[in-house]
mmCIF file of C-alpha atoms and ligand atoms in Angstrom:
data_model
loop_
_atom_site.group_PDB
_atom_site.id
_atom_site.type_symbol
_atom_site.label_atom_id
_atom_site.label_comp_id
_atom_site.label_asym_id
_atom_site.label_seq_id
_atom_site.Cartn_x
_atom_site.Cartn_y
_atom_site.Cartn_z
ATOM 1 C CA UNK A 1 0.015 0.173 0.092
ATOM 2 C CA UNK A 2 1.948 3.041 -1.542
ATOM 3 C CA UNK A 3 0.235 5.431 1.228
ATOM 4 C CA UNK A 4 1.470 3.336 4.215
ATOM 5 C CA UNK A 5 4.992 2.334 2.561
ATOM 6 C CA UNK A 6 5.456 6.265 2.376
ATOM 7 C CA UNK A 7 4.258 7.093 5.618
ATOM 8 C CA UNK A 8 6.250 4.247 7.449
ATOM 9 C CA UNK A 9 9.383 5.367 5.684
ATOM 10 C CA UNK A 10 9.302 8.745 7.422
ATOM 11 C CA UNK A 11 7.509 8.083 10.754
ATOM 12 C CA UNK A 12 8.120 5.028 12.848
ATOM 13 C CA UNK A 13 4.464 3.465 13.298
ATOM 14 C CA UNK A 14 5.521 0.588 15.825
ATOM 15 C CA UNK A 15 3.418 1.175 19.079
ATOM 16 C CA UNK A 16 2.430 4.825 17.784
ATOM 17 C CA UNK A 17 -1.251 5.544 18.686
ATOM 18 C CA UNK A 18 -2.643 6.865 15.437
ATOM 19 C CA UNK A 19 -6.534 8.144 14.662
ATOM 20 C CA UNK A 20 -7.449 7.583 11.068
ATOM 21 C CA UNK A 21 -10.053 10.066 10.178
ATOM 22 C CA UNK A 22 -12.342 9.380 7.248
ATOM 23 C CA UNK A 23 -11.255 5.639 7.429
ATOM 24 C CA UNK A 24 -13.920 4.109 5.021
ATOM 25 C CA UNK A 25 -14.186 0.912 4.884
ATOM 26 C CA UNK A 26 -10.615 0.559 6.676
ATOM 27 C CA UNK A 27 -8.126 -0.375 4.508
ATOM 28 C CA UNK A 28 -5.618 1.861 5.686
ATOM 29 C CA UNK A 29 -6.422 1.676 8.995
ATOM 30 C CA UNK A 30 -5.736 -2.203 9.003
ATOM 31 C CA UNK A 31 -2.416 -1.504 7.109
ATOM 32 C CA UNK A 32 -1.505 0.973 9.980
ATOM 33 C CA UNK A 33 -2.255 -1.648 12.444
ATOM 34 C CA UNK A 34 -0.119 -4.245 10.805
ATOM 35 C CA UNK A 35 2.505 -1.928 10.731
ATOM 36 C CA UNK A 36 2.194 -2.044 14.612
ATOM 37 C CA UNK A 37 0.270 1.142 15.328
ATOM 38 C CA UNK A 38 -2.642 1.340 18.018
ATOM 39 C CA UNK A 39 -5.114 2.736 15.418
ATOM 40 C CA UNK A 40 -8.632 4.347 16.229
ATOM 41 C CA UNK A 41 -10.523 4.599 12.805
ATOM 42 C CA UNK A 42 -13.286 7.287 12.811
ATOM 43 C CA UNK A 43 -15.939 7.171 10.481
ATOM 44 C CA UNK A 44 -19.056 9.357 10.012
ATOM 45 C CA UNK A 45 -21.077 6.830 7.584
ATOM 46 C CA UNK A 46 -22.735 4.156 9.778
ATOM 47 C CA UNK A 47 -22.664 1.642 6.772
ATOM 48 C CA UNK A 48 -18.942 1.938 6.399
ATOM 49 C CA UNK A 49 -18.216 2.134 10.414
ATOM 50 C CA UNK A 50 -20.048 -1.606 10.010
ATOM 51 C CA UNK A 51 -17.605 -2.481 7.303
ATOM 52 C CA UNK A 52 -14.677 -1.325 9.656
ATOM 53 C CA UNK A 53 -15.894 -3.379 12.341
ATOM 54 C CA UNK A 54 -16.456 -6.286 10.349
ATOM 55 C CA UNK A 55 -12.606 -6.202 8.865
ATOM 56 C CA UNK A 56 -10.957 -5.064 12.017
ATOM 57 C CA UNK A 57 -7.615 -5.980 13.763
ATOM 58 C CA UNK A 58 -6.464 -6.640 16.986
ATOM 59 C CA UNK A 59 -4.494 -3.270 16.995
ATOM 60 C CA UNK A 60 -7.601 -1.263 15.792
ATOM 61 C CA UNK A 61 -10.843 0.126 17.112
ATOM 62 C CA UNK A 62 -13.471 1.747 15.064
ATOM 63 C CA UNK A 63 -15.749 4.708 16.228
ATOM 64 C CA UNK A 64 -18.340 6.496 14.497
ATOM 65 C CA UNK A 65 -17.137 10.199 14.452
ATOM 66 C CA UNK A 66 -16.440 13.271 12.757
ATOM 67 C CA UNK A 67 -13.628 15.036 11.889
ATOM 68 C CA UNK A 68 -14.822 18.424 13.206
ATOM 69 C CA UNK A 69 -16.008 16.468 16.654
ATOM 70 C CA UNK A 70 -13.237 13.726 17.191
ATOM 71 C CA UNK A 71 -14.642 11.502 20.426
ATOM 72 C CA UNK A 72 -11.115 11.136 21.618
ATOM 73 C CA UNK A 73 -9.375 13.047 24.499
ATOM 74 C CA UNK A 74 -6.737 15.927 24.490
ATOM 75 C CA UNK A 75 -3.415 15.229 23.725
ATOM 76 C CA UNK A 76 -4.143 11.381 23.345
ATOM 77 C CA UNK A 77 -2.610 10.494 19.542
ATOM 78 C CA UNK A 78 0.800 10.573 18.374
ATOM 79 C CA UNK A 79 -0.042 10.834 14.621
ATOM 80 C CA UNK A 80 -3.489 12.065 12.798
ATOM 81 C CA UNK A 81 -3.954 10.454 9.197
ATOM 82 C CA UNK A 82 -6.420 11.704 6.472
ATOM 83 C CA UNK A 83 -6.318 9.474 3.393
ATOM 84 C CA UNK A 84 -8.372 10.810 0.714
ATOM 85 C CA UNK A 85 -10.957 12.217 3.112
ATOM 86 C CA UNK A 86 -10.285 15.795 3.990
ATOM 87 C CA UNK A 87 -12.159 17.135 0.519
ATOM 88 C CA UNK A 88 -15.178 15.189 1.857
ATOM 89 C CA UNK A 89 -15.291 17.332 5.003
ATOM 90 C CA UNK A 90 -17.355 19.951 4.393
ATOM 91 C CA UNK A 91 -15.619 23.567 3.892
ATOM 92 C CA UNK A 92 -17.564 25.417 6.311
ATOM 93 C CA UNK A 93 -15.973 22.695 9.272
ATOM 94 C CA UNK A 94 -12.638 22.262 7.809
ATOM 95 C CA UNK A 95 -11.165 24.605 10.265
ATOM 96 C CA UNK A 96 -13.137 23.224 12.819
ATOM 97 C CA UNK A 97 -11.458 19.443 11.856
ATOM 98 C CA UNK A 98 -7.909 21.296 12.054
ATOM 99 C CA UNK A 99 -8.494 22.644 15.600
ATOM 100 C CA UNK A 100 -9.992 18.765 16.654
ATOM 101 C CA UNK A 101 -6.936 17.444 15.146
ATOM 102 C CA UNK A 102 -4.454 19.803 17.166
ATOM 103 C CA UNK A 103 -6.323 18.969 20.150
ATOM 104 C CA UNK A 104 -6.660 15.344 19.900
ATOM 105 C CA UNK A 105 -2.510 14.665 18.863
ATOM 106 C CA UNK A 106 -0.071 15.550 21.602
ATOM 107 C CA UNK A 107 2.345 18.753 21.235
ATOM 108 C CA UNK A 108 4.974 17.431 18.635
ATOM 109 C CA UNK A 109 2.789 14.851 17.328
ATOM 110 C CA UNK A 110 1.989 14.532 13.673
ATOM 111 C CA UNK A 111 -0.505 14.837 10.947
ATOM 112 C CA UNK A 112 -0.284 13.379 7.487
ATOM 113 C CA UNK A 113 -2.793 14.347 4.891
ATOM 114 C CA UNK A 114 -3.074 12.451 1.453
ATOM 115 C CA UNK A 115 -5.211 14.170 -1.237
ATOM 116 C CA UNK A 116 -6.145 13.082 -4.471
ATOM 117 C CA UNK A 117 -5.245 15.626 -7.575
ATOM 118 C CA UNK A 118 -8.660 16.322 -9.882
ATOM 119 C CA UNK A 119 -6.826 14.398 -12.652
ATOM 120 C CA UNK A 120 -5.813 10.767 -13.542
ATOM 121 C CA UNK A 121 -7.534 7.837 -15.056
ATOM 122 C CA UNK A 122 -9.189 6.979 -11.642
ATOM 123 C CA UNK A 123 -10.505 10.665 -11.402
ATOM 124 C CA UNK A 124 -11.710 10.300 -14.988
ATOM 125 C CA UNK A 125 -14.189 7.389 -13.855
ATOM 126 C CA UNK A 126 -15.041 8.928 -10.554
ATOM 127 C CA UNK A 127 -16.172 12.267 -11.687
ATOM 128 C CA UNK A 128 -18.821 10.334 -13.950
ATOM 129 C CA UNK A 129 -20.679 9.691 -10.623
ATOM 130 C CA UNK A 130 -19.613 12.547 -8.425
ATOM 131 C CA UNK A 131 -17.991 15.799 -9.775
ATOM 132 C CA UNK A 132 -14.937 16.669 -7.256
ATOM 133 C CA UNK A 133 -12.758 18.800 -8.854
ATOM 134 C CA UNK A 134 -13.419 21.788 -6.805
ATOM 135 C CA UNK A 135 -13.630 20.090 -3.411
ATOM 136 C CA UNK A 136 -10.138 18.845 -4.506
ATOM 137 C CA UNK A 137 -8.763 21.841 -5.643
ATOM 138 C CA UNK A 138 -9.759 23.469 -2.259
ATOM 139 C CA UNK A 139 -7.991 20.849 -0.202
ATOM 140 C CA UNK A 140 -4.660 20.983 -1.894
ATOM 141 C CA UNK A 141 -4.867 24.853 -1.526
ATOM 142 C CA UNK A 142 -5.810 24.409 2.016
ATOM 143 C CA UNK A 143 -2.796 21.947 2.578
ATOM 144 C CA UNK A 144 -0.438 24.566 1.039
ATOM 145 C CA UNK A 145 -1.941 26.948 3.284
ATOM 146 C CA UNK A 146 -1.151 25.197 6.346
ATOM 147 C CA UNK A 147 2.427 24.765 5.550
ATOM 148 C CA UNK A 148 2.602 28.502 5.882
ATOM 149 C CA UNK A 149 0.816 28.649 9.310
ATOM 150 C CA UNK A 150 2.113 28.619 12.915
ATOM 151 C CA UNK A 151 1.523 25.469 14.459
ATOM 152 C CA UNK A 152 2.105 23.370 11.366
ATOM 153 C CA UNK A 153 5.470 22.603 10.276
ATOM 154 C CA UNK A 154 5.786 20.763 7.045
ATOM 155 C CA UNK A 155 8.247 18.030 7.842
ATOM 156 C CA UNK A 156 7.543 16.346 4.283
ATOM 157 C CA UNK A 157 5.918 16.293 1.241
ATOM 158 C CA UNK A 158 5.622 14.180 -1.794
ATOM 159 C CA UNK A 159 3.671 13.447 -4.742
ATOM 160 C CA UNK A 160 3.092 9.967 -5.885
ATOM 161 C CA UNK A 161 0.328 7.733 -7.840
ATOM 162 C CA UNK A 162 -1.977 5.490 -6.229
ATOM 163 C CA UNK A 163 -2.728 2.550 -8.567
ATOM 164 C CA UNK A 164 -6.028 0.654 -7.749
ATOM 165 C CA UNK A 165 -6.841 -2.676 -9.850
ATOM 166 C CA UNK A 166 -10.603 -4.155 -10.355
ATOM 167 C CA UNK A 167 -11.709 -7.399 -11.549
ATOM 168 C CA UNK A 168 -14.283 -5.663 -13.893
ATOM 169 C CA UNK A 169 -16.814 -2.784 -13.688
ATOM 170 C CA UNK A 170 -18.997 -4.194 -11.248
ATOM 171 C CA UNK A 171 -15.749 -4.473 -8.719
ATOM 172 C CA UNK A 172 -15.172 -0.976 -9.141
ATOM 173 C CA UNK A 173 -18.820 0.102 -8.448
ATOM 174 C CA UNK A 174 -18.583 -2.277 -5.418
ATOM 175 C CA UNK A 175 -15.704 -0.397 -3.996
ATOM 176 C CA UNK A 176 -16.530 3.366 -5.176
ATOM 177 C CA UNK A 177 -20.396 3.419 -5.778
ATOM 178 C CA UNK A 178 -22.545 0.745 -3.432
ATOM 179 C CA UNK A 179 -21.231 1.843 -0.284
ATOM 180 C CA UNK A 180 -22.423 5.455 -0.833
ATOM 181 C CA UNK A 181 -26.396 6.034 -0.900
ATOM 182 C CA UNK A 182 -25.737 9.291 -2.966
ATOM 183 C CA UNK A 183 -23.539 7.727 -5.616
ATOM 184 C CA UNK A 184 -26.073 4.581 -5.757
ATOM 185 C CA UNK A 185 -28.960 6.900 -6.429
ATOM 186 C CA UNK A 186 -27.154 8.529 -9.218
ATOM 187 C CA UNK A 187 -25.931 5.634 -10.463
ATOM 188 C CA UNK A 188 -28.805 4.485 -13.107
ATOM 189 C CA UNK A 189 -28.286 7.920 -15.063
ATOM 190 C CA UNK A 190 -24.622 7.484 -15.856
ATOM 191 C CA UNK A 191 -24.008 3.925 -15.491
ATOM 192 C CA UNK A 192 -23.489 3.413 -19.439
ATOM 193 C CA UNK A 193 -21.466 6.200 -19.904
ATOM 194 C CA UNK A 194 -19.291 5.530 -16.688
ATOM 195 C CA UNK A 195 -18.907 1.972 -18.272
ATOM 196 C CA UNK A 196 -17.793 3.344 -21.085
ATOM 197 C CA UNK A 197 -15.022 5.710 -19.750
ATOM 198 C CA UNK A 198 -13.881 2.519 -17.385
ATOM 199 C CA UNK A 199 -13.275 0.363 -20.756
ATOM 200 C CA UNK A 200 -11.518 3.362 -22.449
ATOM 201 C CA UNK A 201 -9.271 4.590 -19.735
ATOM 202 C CA UNK A 202 -8.784 1.336 -17.582
ATOM 203 C CA UNK A 203 -5.201 0.009 -18.194
ATOM 204 C CA UNK A 204 -5.314 -3.663 -19.207
ATOM 205 C CA UNK A 205 -3.022 -5.617 -16.787
ATOM 206 C CA UNK A 206 -2.580 -9.475 -15.846
ATOM 207 C CA UNK A 207 -4.533 -8.445 -12.549
ATOM 208 C CA UNK A 208 -7.343 -6.534 -13.790
ATOM 209 C CA UNK A 209 -8.100 -3.085 -14.753
ATOM 210 C CA UNK A 210 -5.500 -0.437 -13.328
ATOM 211 C CA UNK A 211 -6.654 3.113 -12.692
ATOM 212 C CA UNK A 212 -4.262 5.759 -11.752
ATOM 213 C CA UNK A 213 -4.672 8.592 -8.932
ATOM 214 C CA UNK A 214 -1.781 10.917 -8.886
ATOM 215 C CA UNK A 215 -1.938 12.451 -4.968
ATOM 216 C CA UNK A 216 0.029 14.554 -2.486
ATOM 217 C CA UNK A 217 1.090 13.663 0.687
ATOM 218 C CA UNK A 218 1.837 16.415 3.437
ATOM 219 C CA UNK A 219 3.330 15.736 6.643
ATOM 220 C CA UNK A 220 3.068 18.058 9.510
ATOM 221 C CA UNK A 221 4.612 18.373 12.955
ATOM 222 C CA UNK A 222 2.151 19.828 15.340
ATOM 223 C CA UNK A 223 2.774 22.891 17.611
ATOM 224 C CA UNK A 224 6.378 21.814 18.068
ATOM 225 C CA UNK A 225 7.411 24.593 19.701
ATOM 226 C CA UNK A 226 4.495 24.054 22.408
HETATM 227 C C1 SAM B 301 -12.709 8.726 -0.526
HETATM 228 S S1 SAM B 301 -13.301 8.277 1.329
HETATM 229 C C2 SAM B 301 -11.551 7.668 1.713
HETATM 230 C C3 SAM B 301 -11.778 6.562 2.834
HETATM 231 C C4 SAM B 301 -10.273 5.980 3.418
HETATM 232 N N1 SAM B 301 -9.591 6.439 4.023
HETATM 233 C C5 SAM B 301 -9.443 5.395 2.066
HETATM 234 O O1 SAM B 301 -8.702 6.200 1.580
HETATM 235 O O2 SAM B 301 -9.771 4.177 1.354
HETATM 236 C C6 SAM B 301 -13.686 9.590 2.568
HETATM 237 C C7 SAM B 301 -14.377 9.177 3.876
HETATM 238 O O3 SAM B 301 -14.861 10.210 4.581
HETATM 239 C C8 SAM B 301 -15.705 10.163 5.162
HETATM 240 N N2 SAM B 301 -16.070 11.331 5.626
HETATM 241 C C9 SAM B 301 -16.991 12.497 4.894
HETATM 242 N N3 SAM B 301 -16.989 13.491 5.807
HETATM 243 C C10 SAM B 301 -16.495 12.801 6.875
HETATM 244 C C11 SAM B 301 -16.472 14.049 8.269
HETATM 245 N N4 SAM B 301 -17.108 14.981 8.610
HETATM 246 N N5 SAM B 301 -15.812 13.478 9.189
HETATM 247 C C12 SAM B 301 -15.010 12.219 9.082
HETATM 248 N N6 SAM B 301 -14.991 11.489 7.906
HETATM 249 C C13 SAM B 301 -15.911 11.483 6.840
HETATM 250 C C14 SAM B 301 -16.772 9.494 4.281
HETATM 251 O O4 SAM B 301 -18.048 8.963 4.778
HETATM 252 C C15 SAM B 301 -15.691 8.421 3.470
HETATM 253 O O5 SAM B 301 -15.560 7.005 4.038
#
């Protein structure tokens, strides 16, 4: 998993207390737990929370919660992670989410945010069901802005490409559409066109159809001077 490979190359995960905010079905929370971290996976969506709980790990607990109201004690975490979730947090509560992160992470602890750019073959397919250009641009602007703020010391920044492979179109729908009610409702109107884009831009590999998502990872130290 490229996200965790990069993170573990710059931060020692073993025994670290880590909150994964907007954990989805828990793909990365489990990777963090396997790497030895004590993980709390926070998810706003009850259906995804069930998936998290069904596929947990001994080092991992899953909780219903929101980035802007994290159900954890002050200074209780070494590291907060957001993998592809910042652009899903509504703009009007993003600053509240950042305040919550600085509250639950201990002084000198870390914040690791990875956000997808609004381009790439994975984006070409996703945008058929949900147009995210604006929110993704905004989240990248916010990460660049954070790097200039007091209390957020940018330690690492890396752009890389996340590649996801799906057996077929239905496997992609299962991963990115069926677990989301809004996207499921939108599917009948766009399904045919979406399948055409899948067939057109998906790279044929021995493992299945591959889709590329360029993204940026920002790794901050929080309130390091405090
Ligand atoms: C694109 S998914 C990413 C899931 C997972 N991190 C991954 O990379 O596979 C974004 C997730 O953020 C969650 N989310 C949306 N708004 C949120 C909020 N305010 N607080 C916490 N999670 C939120 C969504 O329910 C969704 O599971």
